[in-house]
XYZ file of C-alpha atoms in Angstrom:
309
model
C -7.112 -21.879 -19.117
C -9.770 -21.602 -16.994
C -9.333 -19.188 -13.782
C -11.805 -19.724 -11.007
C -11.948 -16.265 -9.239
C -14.478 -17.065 -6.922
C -11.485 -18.241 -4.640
C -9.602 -15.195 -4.837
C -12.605 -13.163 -4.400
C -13.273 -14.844 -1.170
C -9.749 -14.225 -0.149
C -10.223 -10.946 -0.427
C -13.059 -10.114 0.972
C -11.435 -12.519 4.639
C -8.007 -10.291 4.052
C -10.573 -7.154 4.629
C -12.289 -8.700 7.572
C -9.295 -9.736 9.198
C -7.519 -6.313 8.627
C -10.511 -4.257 10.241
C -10.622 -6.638 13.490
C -6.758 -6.344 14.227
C -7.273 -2.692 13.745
C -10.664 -2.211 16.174
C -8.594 -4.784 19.014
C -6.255 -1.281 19.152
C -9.162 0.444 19.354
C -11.517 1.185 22.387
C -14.711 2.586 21.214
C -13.968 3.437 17.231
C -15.072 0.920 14.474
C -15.288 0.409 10.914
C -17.896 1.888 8.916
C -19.182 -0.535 5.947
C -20.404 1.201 2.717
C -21.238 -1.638 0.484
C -21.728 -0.284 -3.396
C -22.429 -1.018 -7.192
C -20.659 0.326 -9.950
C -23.308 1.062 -13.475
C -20.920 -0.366 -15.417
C -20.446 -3.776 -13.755
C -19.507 -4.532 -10.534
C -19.161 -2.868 -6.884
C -17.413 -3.320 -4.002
C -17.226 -2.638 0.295
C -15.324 0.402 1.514
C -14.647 0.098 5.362
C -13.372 3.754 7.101
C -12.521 4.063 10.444
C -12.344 8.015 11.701
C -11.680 9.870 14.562
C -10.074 6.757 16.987
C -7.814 7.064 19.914
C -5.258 5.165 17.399
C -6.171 5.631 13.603
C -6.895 9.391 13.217
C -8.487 7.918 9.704
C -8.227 4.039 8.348
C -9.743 2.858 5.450
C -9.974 -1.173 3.760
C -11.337 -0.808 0.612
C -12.592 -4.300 -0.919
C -13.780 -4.225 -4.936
C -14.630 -6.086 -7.616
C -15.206 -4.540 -10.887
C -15.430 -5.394 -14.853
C -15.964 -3.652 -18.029
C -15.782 -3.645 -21.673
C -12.651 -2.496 -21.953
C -9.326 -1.520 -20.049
C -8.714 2.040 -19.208
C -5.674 3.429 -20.492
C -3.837 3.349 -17.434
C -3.852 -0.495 -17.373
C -2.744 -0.807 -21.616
C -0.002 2.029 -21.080
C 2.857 -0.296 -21.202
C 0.825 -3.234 -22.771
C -1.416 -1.965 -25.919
C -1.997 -5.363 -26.953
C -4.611 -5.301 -24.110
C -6.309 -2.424 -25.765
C -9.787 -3.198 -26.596
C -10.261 -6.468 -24.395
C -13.341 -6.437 -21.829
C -11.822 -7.099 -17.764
C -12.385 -7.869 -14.211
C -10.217 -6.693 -11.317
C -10.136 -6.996 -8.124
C -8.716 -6.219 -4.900
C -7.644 -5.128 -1.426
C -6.196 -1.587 -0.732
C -5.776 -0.426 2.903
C -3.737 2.670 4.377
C -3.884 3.486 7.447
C -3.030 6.966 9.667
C -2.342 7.208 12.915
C -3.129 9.679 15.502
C 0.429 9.866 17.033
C 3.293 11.480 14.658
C 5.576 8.531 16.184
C 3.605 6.008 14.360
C 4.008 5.149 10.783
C 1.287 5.740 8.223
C 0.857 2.522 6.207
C -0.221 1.331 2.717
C -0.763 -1.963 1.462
C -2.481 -3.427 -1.214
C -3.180 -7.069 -3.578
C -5.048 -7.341 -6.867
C -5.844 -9.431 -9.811
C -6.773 -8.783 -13.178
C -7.908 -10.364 -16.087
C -8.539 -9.213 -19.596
C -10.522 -11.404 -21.925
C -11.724 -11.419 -25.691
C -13.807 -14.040 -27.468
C -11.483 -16.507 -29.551
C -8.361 -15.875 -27.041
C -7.013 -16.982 -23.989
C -7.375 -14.904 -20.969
C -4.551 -12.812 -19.633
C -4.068 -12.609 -16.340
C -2.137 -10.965 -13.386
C -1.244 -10.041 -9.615
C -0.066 -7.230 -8.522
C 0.382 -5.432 -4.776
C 2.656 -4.752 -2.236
C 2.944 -2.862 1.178
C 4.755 0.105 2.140
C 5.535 1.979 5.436
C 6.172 5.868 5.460
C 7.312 6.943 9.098
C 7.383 10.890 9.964
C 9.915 10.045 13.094
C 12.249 7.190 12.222
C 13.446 4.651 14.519
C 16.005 1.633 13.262
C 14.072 -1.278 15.077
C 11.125 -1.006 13.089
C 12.366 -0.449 10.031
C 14.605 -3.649 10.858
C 11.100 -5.213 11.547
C 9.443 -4.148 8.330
C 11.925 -5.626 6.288
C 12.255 -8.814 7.991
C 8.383 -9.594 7.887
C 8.886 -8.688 4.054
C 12.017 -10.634 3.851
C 10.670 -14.040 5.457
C 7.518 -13.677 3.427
C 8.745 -14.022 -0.105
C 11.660 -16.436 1.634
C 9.437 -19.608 0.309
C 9.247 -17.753 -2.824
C 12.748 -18.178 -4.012
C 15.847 -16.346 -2.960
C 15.777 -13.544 -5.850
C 11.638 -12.487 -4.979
C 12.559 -10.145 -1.900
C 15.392 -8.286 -3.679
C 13.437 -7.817 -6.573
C 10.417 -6.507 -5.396
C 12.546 -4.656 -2.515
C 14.436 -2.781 -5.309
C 10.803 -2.267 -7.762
C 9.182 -1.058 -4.258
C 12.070 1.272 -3.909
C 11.765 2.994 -7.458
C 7.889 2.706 -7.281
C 7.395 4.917 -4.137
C 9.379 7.983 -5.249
C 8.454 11.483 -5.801
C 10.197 12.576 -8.639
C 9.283 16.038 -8.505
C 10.609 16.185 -4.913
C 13.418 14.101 -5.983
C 12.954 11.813 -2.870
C 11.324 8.180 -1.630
C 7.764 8.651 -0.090
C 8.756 6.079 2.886
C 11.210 3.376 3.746
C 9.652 1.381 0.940
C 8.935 -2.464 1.479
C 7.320 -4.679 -1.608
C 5.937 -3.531 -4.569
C 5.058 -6.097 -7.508
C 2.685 -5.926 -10.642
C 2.425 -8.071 -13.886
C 2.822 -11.171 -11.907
C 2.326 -14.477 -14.073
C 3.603 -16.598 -16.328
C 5.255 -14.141 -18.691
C 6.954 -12.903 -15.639
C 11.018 -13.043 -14.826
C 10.244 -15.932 -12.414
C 8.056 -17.818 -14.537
C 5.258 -18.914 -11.468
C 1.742 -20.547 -12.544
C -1.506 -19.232 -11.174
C -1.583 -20.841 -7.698
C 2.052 -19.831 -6.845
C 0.762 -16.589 -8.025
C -1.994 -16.246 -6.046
C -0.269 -17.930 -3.326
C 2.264 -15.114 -3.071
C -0.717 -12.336 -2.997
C -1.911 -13.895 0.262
C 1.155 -14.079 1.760
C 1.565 -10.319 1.042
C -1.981 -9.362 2.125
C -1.143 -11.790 5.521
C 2.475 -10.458 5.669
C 0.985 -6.636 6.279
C -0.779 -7.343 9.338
C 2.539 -9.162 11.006
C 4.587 -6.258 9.444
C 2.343 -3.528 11.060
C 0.741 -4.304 14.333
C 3.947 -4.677 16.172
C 4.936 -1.149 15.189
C 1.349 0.539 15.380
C 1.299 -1.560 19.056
C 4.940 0.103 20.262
C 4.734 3.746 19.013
C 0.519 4.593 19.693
C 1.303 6.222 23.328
C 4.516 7.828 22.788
C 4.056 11.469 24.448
C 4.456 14.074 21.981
C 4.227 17.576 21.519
C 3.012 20.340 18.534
C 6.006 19.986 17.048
C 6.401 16.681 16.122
C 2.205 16.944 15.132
C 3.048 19.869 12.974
C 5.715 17.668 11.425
C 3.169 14.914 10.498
C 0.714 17.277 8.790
C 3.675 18.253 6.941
C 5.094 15.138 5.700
C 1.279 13.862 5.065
C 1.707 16.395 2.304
C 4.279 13.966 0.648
C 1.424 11.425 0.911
C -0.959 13.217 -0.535
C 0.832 14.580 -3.652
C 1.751 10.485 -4.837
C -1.877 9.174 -4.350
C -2.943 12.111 -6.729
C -0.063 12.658 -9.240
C 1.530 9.126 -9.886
C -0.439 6.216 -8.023
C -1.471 3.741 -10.670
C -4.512 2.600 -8.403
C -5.732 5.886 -8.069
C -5.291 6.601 -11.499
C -6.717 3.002 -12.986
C -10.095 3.641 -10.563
C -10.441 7.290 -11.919
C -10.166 6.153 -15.668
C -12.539 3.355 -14.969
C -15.077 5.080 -13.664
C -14.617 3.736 -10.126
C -16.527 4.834 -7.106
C -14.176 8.753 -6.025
C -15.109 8.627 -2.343
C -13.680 4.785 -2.195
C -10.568 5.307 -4.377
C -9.723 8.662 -2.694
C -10.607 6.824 0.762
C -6.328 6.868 1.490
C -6.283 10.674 1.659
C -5.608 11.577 5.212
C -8.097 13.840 7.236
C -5.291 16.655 7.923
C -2.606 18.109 6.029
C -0.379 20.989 5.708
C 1.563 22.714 2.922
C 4.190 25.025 3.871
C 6.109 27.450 1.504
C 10.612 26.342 1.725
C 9.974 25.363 5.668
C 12.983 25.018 7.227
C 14.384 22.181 9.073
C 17.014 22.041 11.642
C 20.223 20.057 11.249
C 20.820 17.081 12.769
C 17.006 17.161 14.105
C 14.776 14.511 14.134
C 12.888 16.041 11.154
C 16.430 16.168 9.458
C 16.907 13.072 10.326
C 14.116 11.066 8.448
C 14.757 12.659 5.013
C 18.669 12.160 5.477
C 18.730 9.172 6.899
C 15.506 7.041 7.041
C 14.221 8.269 3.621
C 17.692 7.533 1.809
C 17.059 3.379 0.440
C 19.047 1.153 2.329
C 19.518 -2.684 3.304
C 17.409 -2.916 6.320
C 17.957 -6.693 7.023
C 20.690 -7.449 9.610
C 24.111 -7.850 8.313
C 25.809 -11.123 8.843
């Protein structure tokens, strides 16, 4: 089979453009940086940051494009009969953090990959998702976040949003802290023909740009409500906190992270989703039935956030 990744290379690279501009319209002076690079052993990419903005504190859209002659371990882990093949991968990570502890910090991200070796057919697959991890909950945009998840995979098949709901759910957890790292949202990887629902290439593909579309309607709306709610220290000391959570899955179980480390990817790109300020506190105590309470008790805990009927 041949794959013609030119197309999805060109999606990518108009998901990144289109992510940046819907940021900057929030935005009155702040823009992107572009950083385009090469990688030495095939390959390269363009990592867009956005710092120090009335809205995004720090934002970052990483585009790349990489090969090489041979997968890192991270990638054959749970598939060793990859082991040895050369690759190309490819893909769109974005996280965004706000300025204002009542707006979410975000993370989304779609990739392909393919592993090849002379004499057999290719293997291929998608992978991505997008997740939301709040520091002040509030129902309605939760409710929202869901929903724009829910109606994206809709055309997909009735059993795609539970799945990848549930594999989002499991994905995004700290298991040292024994807790979920956000409200969760998709998650999906492996995606092809050897997968549960059995989709060719362009119904594939087709489902990684309605992910990488479906972040932008899932985010704005919140970003657009929650940028100019009034706060005080508190709730900002609260956020440097929780970004702590953040920080400690990027570095200890995120396979992105960990595939562009073992592959020799570009550090300052890959570690692009760190945010600019954190805090670690020793045991801090919370009060109960606070706010701060309320978003590991309640928000935190995985639920059904569509409506009921």
């Amino acid at each position: 089979m041949s794959i013609d990744i030119t197309r999805i290379e060109a999606f990518l690279i108009n998901l990144q453009q289109r992510i940046c501009d819907s940021i900057e319209a929030h935005e009155s002076e702040a823009r992107f940086i572009t950083d385009k690079w090469q990688r030495e052993e095939g390959g390269g990419g363009i990592t867009r940051v956005l710092a120090g903005g009335e809205i995004i504190e720090k934002g970052g859209v990483n585009f790349s494009s990489i090969e090489g002659a041979s997968m890192p371990a991270t990638a054959t882990a749970h598939r060793p009969e990859l082991a040895g093949r050369s690759f190309k991968a490819m893909g769109v990570s974005v996280v965004m953090h706000p300025c204002n502890p009542y707006a979410p910090t975000s993370h989304a991200n779609v990739r392909f990959f393919i592993a090849e070796k002379e004499g057999a057919e290719p293997v291929w697959w998608f992978g991505g998702g997008f997740d939301m991890t709040p520091y002040y909950g509030f129902d309605e945009d939760c409710q929202h976040w869901h929903q724009t998840a829910h109606d994206l995979c809709k055309p997909f098949g009735a059993e795609a949003y539970p799945r990848y709901k549930q594999w989002c759910d499991d994905y995004f957890y700290l298991k040292h802290r024994k807790e979920p790292r956000g409200i969760g949202g998709l998650f999906y990887d492996d995606l092809n023909l050897q997968d549960k629902f059995g989709w060719d290439f362009e119904k594939c593909f087709a489902f990684m740009q309605a992910v990488g579309k479906g972040y932008i309607d899932a985010y704005l709306p919140i970003l657009e409500k929650r940028k100019n709610m009034p706060y005080k220290q508190r709730e900002r000391d609260f956020q440097l906190y929780r970004r702590g959570r953040y920080v400690e899955f990027n570095l200890v179980f995120d396979r992105g992270t960990l595939f562009g480390l073992q592959s020799g990817g570009r550090t300052e790109s890959i570690l692009m989703s760190l945010p600019p300020k954190v805090e670690w506190h020793y045991m801090p105590k919370t009060e109960v039935d606070s706010p701060e309470a309320k978003l590991v008790n309640y928000y935190l805990a995985p639920k059904n956030w569509l409506p009921q009927d």
